[in-house]
mmCIF file of C-alpha atoms and ligand atoms in Angstrom:
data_model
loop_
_atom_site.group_PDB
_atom_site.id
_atom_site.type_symbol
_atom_site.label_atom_id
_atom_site.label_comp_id
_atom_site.label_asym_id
_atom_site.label_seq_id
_atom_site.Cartn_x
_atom_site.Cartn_y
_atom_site.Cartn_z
ATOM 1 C CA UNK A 1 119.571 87.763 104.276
ATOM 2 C CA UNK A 2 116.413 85.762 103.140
ATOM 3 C CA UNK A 3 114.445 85.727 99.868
ATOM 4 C CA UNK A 4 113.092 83.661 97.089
ATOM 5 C CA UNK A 5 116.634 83.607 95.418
ATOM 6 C CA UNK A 6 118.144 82.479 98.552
ATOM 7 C CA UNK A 7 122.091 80.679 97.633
ATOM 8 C CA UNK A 8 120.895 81.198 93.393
ATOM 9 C CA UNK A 9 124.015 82.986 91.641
ATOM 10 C CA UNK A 10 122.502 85.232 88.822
ATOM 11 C CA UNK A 11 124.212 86.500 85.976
ATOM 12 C CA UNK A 12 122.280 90.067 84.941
ATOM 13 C CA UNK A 13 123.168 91.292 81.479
ATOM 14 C CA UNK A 14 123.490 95.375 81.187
ATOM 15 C CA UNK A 15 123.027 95.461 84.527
ATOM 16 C CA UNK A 16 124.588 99.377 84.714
ATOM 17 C CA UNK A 17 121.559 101.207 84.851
ATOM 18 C CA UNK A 18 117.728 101.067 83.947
ATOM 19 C CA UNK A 19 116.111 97.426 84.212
ATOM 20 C CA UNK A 20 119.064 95.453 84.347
ATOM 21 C CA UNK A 21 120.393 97.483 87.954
ATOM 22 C CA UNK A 22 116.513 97.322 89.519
ATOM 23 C CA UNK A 23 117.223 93.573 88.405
ATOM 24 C CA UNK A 24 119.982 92.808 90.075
ATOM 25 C CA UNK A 25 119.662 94.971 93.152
ATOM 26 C CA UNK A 26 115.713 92.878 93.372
ATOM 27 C CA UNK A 27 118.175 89.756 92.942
ATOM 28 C CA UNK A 28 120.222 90.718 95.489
ATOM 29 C CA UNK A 29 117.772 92.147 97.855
ATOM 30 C CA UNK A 30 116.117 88.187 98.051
ATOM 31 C CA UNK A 31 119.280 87.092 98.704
ATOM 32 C CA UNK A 32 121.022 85.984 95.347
ATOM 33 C CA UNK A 33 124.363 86.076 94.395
ATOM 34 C CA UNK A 34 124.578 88.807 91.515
ATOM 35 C CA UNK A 35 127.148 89.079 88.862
ATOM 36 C CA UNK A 36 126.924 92.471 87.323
ATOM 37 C CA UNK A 37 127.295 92.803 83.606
ATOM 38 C CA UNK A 38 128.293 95.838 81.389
ATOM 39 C CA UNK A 39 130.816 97.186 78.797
ATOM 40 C CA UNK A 40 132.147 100.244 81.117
ATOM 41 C CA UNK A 41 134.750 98.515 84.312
ATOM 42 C CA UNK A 42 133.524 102.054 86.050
ATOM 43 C CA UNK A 43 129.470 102.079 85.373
ATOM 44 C CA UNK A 44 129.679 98.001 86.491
ATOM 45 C CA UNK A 45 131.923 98.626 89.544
ATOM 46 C CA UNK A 46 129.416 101.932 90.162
ATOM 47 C CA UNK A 47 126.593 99.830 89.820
ATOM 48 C CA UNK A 48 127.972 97.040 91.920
ATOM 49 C CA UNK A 49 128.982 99.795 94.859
ATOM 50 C CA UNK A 50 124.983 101.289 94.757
ATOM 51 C CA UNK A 51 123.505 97.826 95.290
ATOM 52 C CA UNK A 52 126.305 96.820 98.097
ATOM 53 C CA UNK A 53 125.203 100.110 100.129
ATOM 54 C CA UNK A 54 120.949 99.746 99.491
ATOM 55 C CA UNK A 55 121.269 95.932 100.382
ATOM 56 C CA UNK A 56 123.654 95.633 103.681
ATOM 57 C CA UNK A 57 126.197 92.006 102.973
ATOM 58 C CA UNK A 58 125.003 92.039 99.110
ATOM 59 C CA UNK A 59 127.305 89.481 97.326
ATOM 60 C CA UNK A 60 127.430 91.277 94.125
ATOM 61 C CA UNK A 61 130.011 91.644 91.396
ATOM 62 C CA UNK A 62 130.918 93.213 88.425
ATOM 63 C CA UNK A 63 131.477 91.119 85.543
ATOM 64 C CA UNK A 64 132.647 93.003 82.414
ATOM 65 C CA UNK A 65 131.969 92.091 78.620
ATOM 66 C CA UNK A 66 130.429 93.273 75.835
ATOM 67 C CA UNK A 67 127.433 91.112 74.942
ATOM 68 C CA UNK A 68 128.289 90.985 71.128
ATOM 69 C CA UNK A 69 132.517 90.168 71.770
ATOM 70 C CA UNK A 70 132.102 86.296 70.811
ATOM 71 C CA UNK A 71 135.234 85.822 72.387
ATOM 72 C CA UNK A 72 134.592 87.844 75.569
ATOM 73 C CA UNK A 73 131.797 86.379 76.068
ATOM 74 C CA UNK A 74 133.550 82.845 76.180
ATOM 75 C CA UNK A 75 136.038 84.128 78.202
ATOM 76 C CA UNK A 76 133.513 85.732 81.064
ATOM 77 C CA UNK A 77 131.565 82.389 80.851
ATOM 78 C CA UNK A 78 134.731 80.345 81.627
ATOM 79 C CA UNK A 79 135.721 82.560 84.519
ATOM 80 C CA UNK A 80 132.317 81.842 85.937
ATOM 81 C CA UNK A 81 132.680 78.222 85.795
ATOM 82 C CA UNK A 82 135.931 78.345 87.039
ATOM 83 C CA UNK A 83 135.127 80.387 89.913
ATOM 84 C CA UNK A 84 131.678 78.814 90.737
ATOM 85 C CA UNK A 85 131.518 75.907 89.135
ATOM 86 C CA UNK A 86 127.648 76.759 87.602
ATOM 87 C CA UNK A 87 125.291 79.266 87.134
ATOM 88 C CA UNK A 88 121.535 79.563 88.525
ATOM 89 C CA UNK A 89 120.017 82.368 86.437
ATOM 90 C CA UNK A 90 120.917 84.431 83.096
ATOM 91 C CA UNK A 91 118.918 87.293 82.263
ATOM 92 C CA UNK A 92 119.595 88.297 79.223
ATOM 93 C CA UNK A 93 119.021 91.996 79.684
ATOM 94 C CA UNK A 94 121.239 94.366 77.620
ATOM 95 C CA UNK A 95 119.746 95.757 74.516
ATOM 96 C CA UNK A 96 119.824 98.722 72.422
ATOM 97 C CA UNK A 97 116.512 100.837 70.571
ATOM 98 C CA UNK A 98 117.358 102.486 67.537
ATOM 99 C CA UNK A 99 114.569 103.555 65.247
ATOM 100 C CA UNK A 100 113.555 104.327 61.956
ATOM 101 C CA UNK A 101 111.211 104.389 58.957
ATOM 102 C CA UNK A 102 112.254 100.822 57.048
ATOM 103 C CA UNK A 103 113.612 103.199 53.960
ATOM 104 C CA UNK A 104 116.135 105.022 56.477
ATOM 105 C CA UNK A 105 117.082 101.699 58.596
ATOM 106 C CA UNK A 106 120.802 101.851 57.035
ATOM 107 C CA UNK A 107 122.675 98.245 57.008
ATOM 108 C CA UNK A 108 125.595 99.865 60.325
ATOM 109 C CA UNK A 109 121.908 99.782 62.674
ATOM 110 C CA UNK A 110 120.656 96.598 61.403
ATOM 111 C CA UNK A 111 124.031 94.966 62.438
ATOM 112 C CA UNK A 112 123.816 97.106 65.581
ATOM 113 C CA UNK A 113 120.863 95.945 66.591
ATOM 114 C CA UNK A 114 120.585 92.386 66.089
ATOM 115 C CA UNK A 115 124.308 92.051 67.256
ATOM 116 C CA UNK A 116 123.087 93.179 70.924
ATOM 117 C CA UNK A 117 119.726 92.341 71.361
ATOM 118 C CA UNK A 118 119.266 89.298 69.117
ATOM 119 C CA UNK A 119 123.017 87.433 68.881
ATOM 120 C CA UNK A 120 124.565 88.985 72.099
ATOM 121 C CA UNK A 121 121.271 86.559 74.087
ATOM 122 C CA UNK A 122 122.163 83.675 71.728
ATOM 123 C CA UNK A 123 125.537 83.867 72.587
ATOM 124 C CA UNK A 124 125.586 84.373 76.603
ATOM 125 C CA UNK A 125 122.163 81.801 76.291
ATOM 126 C CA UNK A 126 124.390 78.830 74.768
ATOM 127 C CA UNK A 127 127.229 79.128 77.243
ATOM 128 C CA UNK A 128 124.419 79.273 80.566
ATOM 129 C CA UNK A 129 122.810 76.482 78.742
ATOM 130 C CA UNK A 130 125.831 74.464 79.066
ATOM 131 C CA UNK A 131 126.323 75.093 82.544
ATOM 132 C CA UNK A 132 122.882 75.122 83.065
ATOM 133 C CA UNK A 133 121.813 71.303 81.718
ATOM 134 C CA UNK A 134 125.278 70.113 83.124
ATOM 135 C CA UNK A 135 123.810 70.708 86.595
ATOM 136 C CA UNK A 136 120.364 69.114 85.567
ATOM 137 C CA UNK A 137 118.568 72.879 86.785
ATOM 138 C CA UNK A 138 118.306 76.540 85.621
ATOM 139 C CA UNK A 139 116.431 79.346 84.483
ATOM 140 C CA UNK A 140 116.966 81.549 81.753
ATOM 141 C CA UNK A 141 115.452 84.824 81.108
ATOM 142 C CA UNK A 142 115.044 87.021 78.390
ATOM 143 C CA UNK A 143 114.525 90.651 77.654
ATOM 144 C CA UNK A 144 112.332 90.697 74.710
ATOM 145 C CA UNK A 145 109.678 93.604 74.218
ATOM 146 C CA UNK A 146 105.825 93.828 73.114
ATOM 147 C CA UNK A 147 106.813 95.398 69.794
ATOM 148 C CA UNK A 148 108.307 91.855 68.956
ATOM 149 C CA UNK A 149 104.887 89.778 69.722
ATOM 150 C CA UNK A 150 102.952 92.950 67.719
ATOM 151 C CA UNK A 151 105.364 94.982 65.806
ATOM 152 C CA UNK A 152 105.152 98.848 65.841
ATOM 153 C CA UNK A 153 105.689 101.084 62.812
ATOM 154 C CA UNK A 154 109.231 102.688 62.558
ATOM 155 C CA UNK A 155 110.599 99.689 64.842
ATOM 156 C CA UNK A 156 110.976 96.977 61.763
ATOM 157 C CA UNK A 157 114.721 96.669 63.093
ATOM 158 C CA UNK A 158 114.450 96.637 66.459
ATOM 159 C CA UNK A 159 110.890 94.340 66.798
ATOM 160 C CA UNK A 160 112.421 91.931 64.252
ATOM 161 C CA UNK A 161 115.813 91.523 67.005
ATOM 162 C CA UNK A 162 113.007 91.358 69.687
ATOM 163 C CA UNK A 163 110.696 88.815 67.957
ATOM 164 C CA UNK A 164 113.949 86.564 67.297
ATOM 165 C CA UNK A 165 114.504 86.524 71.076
ATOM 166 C CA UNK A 166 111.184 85.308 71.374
ATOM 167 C CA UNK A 167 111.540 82.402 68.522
ATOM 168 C CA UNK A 168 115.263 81.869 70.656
ATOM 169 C CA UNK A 169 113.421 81.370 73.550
ATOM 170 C CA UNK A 170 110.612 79.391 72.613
ATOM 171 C CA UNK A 171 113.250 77.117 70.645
ATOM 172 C CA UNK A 172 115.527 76.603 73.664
ATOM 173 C CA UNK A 173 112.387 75.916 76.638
ATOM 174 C CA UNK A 174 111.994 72.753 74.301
ATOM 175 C CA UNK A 175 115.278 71.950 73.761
ATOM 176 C CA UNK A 176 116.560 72.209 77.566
ATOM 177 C CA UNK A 177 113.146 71.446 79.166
ATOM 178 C CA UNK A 178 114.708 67.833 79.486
ATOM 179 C CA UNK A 179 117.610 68.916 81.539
ATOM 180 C CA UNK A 180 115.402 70.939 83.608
ATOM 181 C CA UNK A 181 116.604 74.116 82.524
ATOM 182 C CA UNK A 182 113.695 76.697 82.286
ATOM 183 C CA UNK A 183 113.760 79.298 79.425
ATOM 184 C CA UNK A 184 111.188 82.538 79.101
ATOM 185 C CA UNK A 185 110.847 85.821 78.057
ATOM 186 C CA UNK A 186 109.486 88.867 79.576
ATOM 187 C CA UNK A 187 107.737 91.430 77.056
ATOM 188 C CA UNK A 188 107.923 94.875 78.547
ATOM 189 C CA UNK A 189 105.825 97.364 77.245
ATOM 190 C CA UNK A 190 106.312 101.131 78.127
ATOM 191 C CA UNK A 191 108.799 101.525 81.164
ATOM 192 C CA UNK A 192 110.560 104.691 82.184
ATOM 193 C CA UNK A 193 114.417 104.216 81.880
ATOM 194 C CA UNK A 194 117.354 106.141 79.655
ATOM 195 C CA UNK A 195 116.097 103.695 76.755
ATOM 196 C CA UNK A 196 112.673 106.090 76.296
ATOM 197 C CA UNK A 197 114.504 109.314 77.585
ATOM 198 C CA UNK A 198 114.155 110.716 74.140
ATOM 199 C CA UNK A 199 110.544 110.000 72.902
ATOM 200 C CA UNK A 200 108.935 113.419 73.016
ATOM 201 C CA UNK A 201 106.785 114.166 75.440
ATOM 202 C CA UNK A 202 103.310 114.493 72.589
ATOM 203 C CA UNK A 203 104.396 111.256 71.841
ATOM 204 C CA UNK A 204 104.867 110.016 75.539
ATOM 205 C CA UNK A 205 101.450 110.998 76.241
ATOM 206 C CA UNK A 206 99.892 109.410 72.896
ATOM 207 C CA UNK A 207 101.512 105.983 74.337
ATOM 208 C CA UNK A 208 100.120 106.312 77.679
ATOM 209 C CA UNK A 209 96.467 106.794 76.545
ATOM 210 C CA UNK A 210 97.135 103.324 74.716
ATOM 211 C CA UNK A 211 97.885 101.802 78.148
ATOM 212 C CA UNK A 212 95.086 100.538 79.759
ATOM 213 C CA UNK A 213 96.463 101.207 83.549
ATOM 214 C CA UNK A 214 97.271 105.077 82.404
ATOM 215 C CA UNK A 215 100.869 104.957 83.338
ATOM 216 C CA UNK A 216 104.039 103.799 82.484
ATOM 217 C CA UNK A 217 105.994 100.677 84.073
ATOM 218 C CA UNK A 218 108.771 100.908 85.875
ATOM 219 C CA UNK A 219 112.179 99.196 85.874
ATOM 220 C CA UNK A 220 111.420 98.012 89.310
ATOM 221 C CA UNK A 221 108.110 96.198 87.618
ATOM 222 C CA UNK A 222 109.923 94.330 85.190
ATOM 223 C CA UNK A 223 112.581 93.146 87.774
ATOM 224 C CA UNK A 224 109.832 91.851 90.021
ATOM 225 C CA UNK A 225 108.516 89.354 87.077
ATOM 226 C CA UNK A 226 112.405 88.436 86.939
ATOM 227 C CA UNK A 227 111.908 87.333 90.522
ATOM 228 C CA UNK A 228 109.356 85.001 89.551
ATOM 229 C CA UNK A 229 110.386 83.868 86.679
ATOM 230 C CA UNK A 230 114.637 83.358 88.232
ATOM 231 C CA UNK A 231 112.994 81.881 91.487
ATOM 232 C CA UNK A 232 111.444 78.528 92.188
ATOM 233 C CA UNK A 233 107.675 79.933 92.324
ATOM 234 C CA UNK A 234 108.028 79.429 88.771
ATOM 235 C CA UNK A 235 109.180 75.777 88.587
ATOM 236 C CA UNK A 236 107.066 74.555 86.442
ATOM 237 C CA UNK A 237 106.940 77.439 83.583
ATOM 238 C CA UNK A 238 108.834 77.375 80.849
ATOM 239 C CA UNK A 239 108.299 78.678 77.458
ATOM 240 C CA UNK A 240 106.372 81.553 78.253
ATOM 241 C CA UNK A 241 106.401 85.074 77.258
ATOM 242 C CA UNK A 242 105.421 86.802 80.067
ATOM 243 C CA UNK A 243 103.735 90.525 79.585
ATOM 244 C CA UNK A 244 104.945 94.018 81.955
ATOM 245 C CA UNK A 245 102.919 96.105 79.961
ATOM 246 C CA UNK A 246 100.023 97.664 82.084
ATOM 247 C CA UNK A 247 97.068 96.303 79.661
ATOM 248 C CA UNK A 248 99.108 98.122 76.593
ATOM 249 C CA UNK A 249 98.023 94.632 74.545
ATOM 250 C CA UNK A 250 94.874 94.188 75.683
HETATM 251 P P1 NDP B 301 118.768 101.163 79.038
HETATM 252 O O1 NDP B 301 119.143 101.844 77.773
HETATM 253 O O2 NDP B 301 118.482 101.974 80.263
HETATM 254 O O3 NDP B 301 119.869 100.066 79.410
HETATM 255 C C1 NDP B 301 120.392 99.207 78.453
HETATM 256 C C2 NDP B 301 121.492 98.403 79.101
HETATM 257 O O4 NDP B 301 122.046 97.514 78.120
HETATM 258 C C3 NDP B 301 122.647 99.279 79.592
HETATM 259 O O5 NDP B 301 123.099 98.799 80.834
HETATM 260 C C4 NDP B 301 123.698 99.091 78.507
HETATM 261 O O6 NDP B 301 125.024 99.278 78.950
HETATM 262 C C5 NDP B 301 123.461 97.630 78.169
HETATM 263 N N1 NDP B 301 124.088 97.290 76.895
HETATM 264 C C6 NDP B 301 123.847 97.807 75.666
HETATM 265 N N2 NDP B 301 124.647 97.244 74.758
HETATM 266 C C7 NDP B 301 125.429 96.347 75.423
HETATM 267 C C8 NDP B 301 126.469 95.458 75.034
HETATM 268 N N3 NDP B 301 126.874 95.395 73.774
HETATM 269 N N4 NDP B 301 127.028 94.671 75.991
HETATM 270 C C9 NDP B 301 126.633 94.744 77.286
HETATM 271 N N5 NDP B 301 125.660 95.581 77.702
HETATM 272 C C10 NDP B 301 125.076 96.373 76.791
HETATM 273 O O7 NDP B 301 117.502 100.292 78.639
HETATM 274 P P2 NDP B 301 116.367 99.535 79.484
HETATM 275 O O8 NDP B 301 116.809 99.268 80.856
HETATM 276 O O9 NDP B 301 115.103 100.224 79.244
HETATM 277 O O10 NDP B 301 116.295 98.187 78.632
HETATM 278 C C11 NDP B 301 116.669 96.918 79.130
HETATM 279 C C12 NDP B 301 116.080 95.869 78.210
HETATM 280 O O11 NDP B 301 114.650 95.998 78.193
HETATM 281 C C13 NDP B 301 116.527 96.008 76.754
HETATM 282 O O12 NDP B 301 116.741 94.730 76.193
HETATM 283 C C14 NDP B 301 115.329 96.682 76.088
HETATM 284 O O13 NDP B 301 115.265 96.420 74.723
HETATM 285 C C15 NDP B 301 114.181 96.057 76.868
HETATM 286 N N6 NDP B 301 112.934 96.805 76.814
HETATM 287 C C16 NDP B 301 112.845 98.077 77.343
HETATM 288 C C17 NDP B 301 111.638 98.772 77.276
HETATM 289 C C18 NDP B 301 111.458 100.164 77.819
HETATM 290 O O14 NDP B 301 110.376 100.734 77.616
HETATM 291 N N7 NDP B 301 112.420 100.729 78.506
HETATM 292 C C19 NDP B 301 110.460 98.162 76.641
HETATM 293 C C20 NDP B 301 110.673 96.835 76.141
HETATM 294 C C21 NDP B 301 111.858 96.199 76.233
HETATM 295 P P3 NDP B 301 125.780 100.711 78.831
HETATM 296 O O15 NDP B 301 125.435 101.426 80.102
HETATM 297 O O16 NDP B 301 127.207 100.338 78.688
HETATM 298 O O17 NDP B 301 125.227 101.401 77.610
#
C-alpha cells in the first residue's frame, strides 16, 4: 500500500458512519494506520470490518469512547500511547445537530451540544497535543461547520459549539505551532450524510439554490481536504479554516 499518509497512525473521531467512515477509509486507502472511534463496540467493529474488505491489508481499528466521558477519553488516549507510543493525526470528527428557535433551545440541548461538538474536541485535542508536541510533529484536525464562521437562524446552539471549535483551533495552531504540531479546521457546508437526513426536502432544495456549484458535498469531499490537511502536502499550514462548501459562502 502507498499514499500520502504512508506509516501516519490517525485517530478519526465518530468514525461509524457519514464523514468520519469516508475519513478513515480515505486514511486508510493512502496507507495510514486508522484507529476507529465511536460509542457503539458493534457500529466501530462494523465500520472497521467495511474499510478492511474495500481496502485489501487496511490496518484499521476500532477504538471505543464516548467523546464527552472525560475519563474515557483519558483512558483511550493512554492505551494509544501505550500501544504506539504517539499519534500522527486527530480528527476531531464526531458531532451532533440539534436545532431550534433560541426561545425553544432548552438548557438538556445546550449541554448536549457543546458537550460533543465543542468540549468532546477540547478534550481528545489536549491529550493528541501532548503526544503530539512530545514527538516535536503532528496535525490536528477539526470538524467545525460554515454556520460557525456565519451563523444561521435556528442554529444559535449548534453554530455557537461550532464557532468555539474554530476559536479552539485558532488558539491551539499558536500555541503548538512551536512544537511543530499543526492545528486546522475544516468548515463543511451542505454534505449528504444521516446528520441532514431529516431537513425536508422544500428546504433541501432552498439550500441548494444558495450553493453556488448546485449540489450538495459529499462525505467523501470533506475526507479528501482531511487528506491534505493530515498529510505532509500541508506542512506548512496551520491555523486555517479550510471551506467544503461548494461556493455556499461566496
Ligand atoms: P453523522 O450524524 O452522520 O455522524 C456523526 C458521528 O459522530 C457518528 O459517527 C456519531 O456516532 C458520532 N458521535 C456523536 N456523538 C458522539 C460521542 N459523544 N462520542 C463519539 N462519537 C459521537 O454526521 P456527519 O458525518 O454529517 O458529521 C460529522 C461532522 O461534520 C460533525 O461534527 C458535524 O457537525 C460536521 N458537519 C456536518 C455537516 C453536514 O452537512 N453533514 C455540515 C457541517 C459540519 P454514533 O453513530 O454513535 O451516533
Amino acid at each position: 500500500m502507498s499514499g500520502l499518509l504512508d506509516g501516519k497512525l490517525a485517530l478519526v473521531t465518530g468514525a461509524g458512519r457519514g464523514i468520519g467512515f469516508a475519513t478513515a477509509l480515505a486514511f486508510a486507502r493512502n496507507g495510514a494506520r486508522v484507529l476507529l472511534n465511536g460509542r457503539s463496540v458493534e457500529r466501530a467493529a462494523e465500520a472497521a470490518k467495511l474499510i478492511c474488505e474495500t481496502v485489501p491489508g487496511a490496518d484499521v481499528r476500532p477504538l471505543v469512547f464516548d467523546v464527552t466521558d472525560s475519563g474515557a477519553v483519558k483512558l483511550a488516549f493512554s492505551e494509544v500511547h501505550k500501544e504506539y507510543q504517539g499519534l500522527d493525526i486527530l480528527v476531531n470528527n464526531a458531532g451532533v445537530l440539534k436545532d431550534a428557535l433560541v426561545g425553544m433551545a432548552s438548557e438538556q440541548m445546550f449541554q448536549e451540544v457543546m458537550g460533543v461538538n465543542l468540549s468532546g474536541t477540547f478534550k481528545c485535542a489536549q491529550f493528541a497535543a501532548r503526544l503530539m508536541a512530545r514527538a516535536g510533529s503532528g496535525s490536528i484536525i477539526n470538524i467545525s461547520s460554515i454556520v460557525g464562521r456565519y451563523g444561521n437562524a435556528g442554529q444559535s446552539v449548534y453554530a455557537a459549539s461550532k464557532a468555539g471549535v474554530i476559536g479552539l483551533t485558532l488558539s491551539l495552531a499558536k500555541e503548538l505551532a512551536p512544537a511543530n504540531v499543526r492545528v486546522n479546521a475544516i468548515a463543511p457546508g451542505f454534505i449528504e450524510t444521516d446528520m441532514i437526513a431529516s431537513v425536508p426536502e422544500e428546504k433541501r432544495r432552498a439550500i441548494i439554490d444558495g450553493i453556488k456549484m448546485g449540489k450538495m458535498g459529499t462525505a467523501e469531499d470533506v475526507a479528501n481536504a482531511a487528506i491534505f490537511l493530515g498529510s505532509e502536502l500541508s506542512s506548512y499550514v496551520t491555523g486555517q479554516v479550510l471551506g467544503v462548501d461548494g461556493g455556499m459562502t461566496i
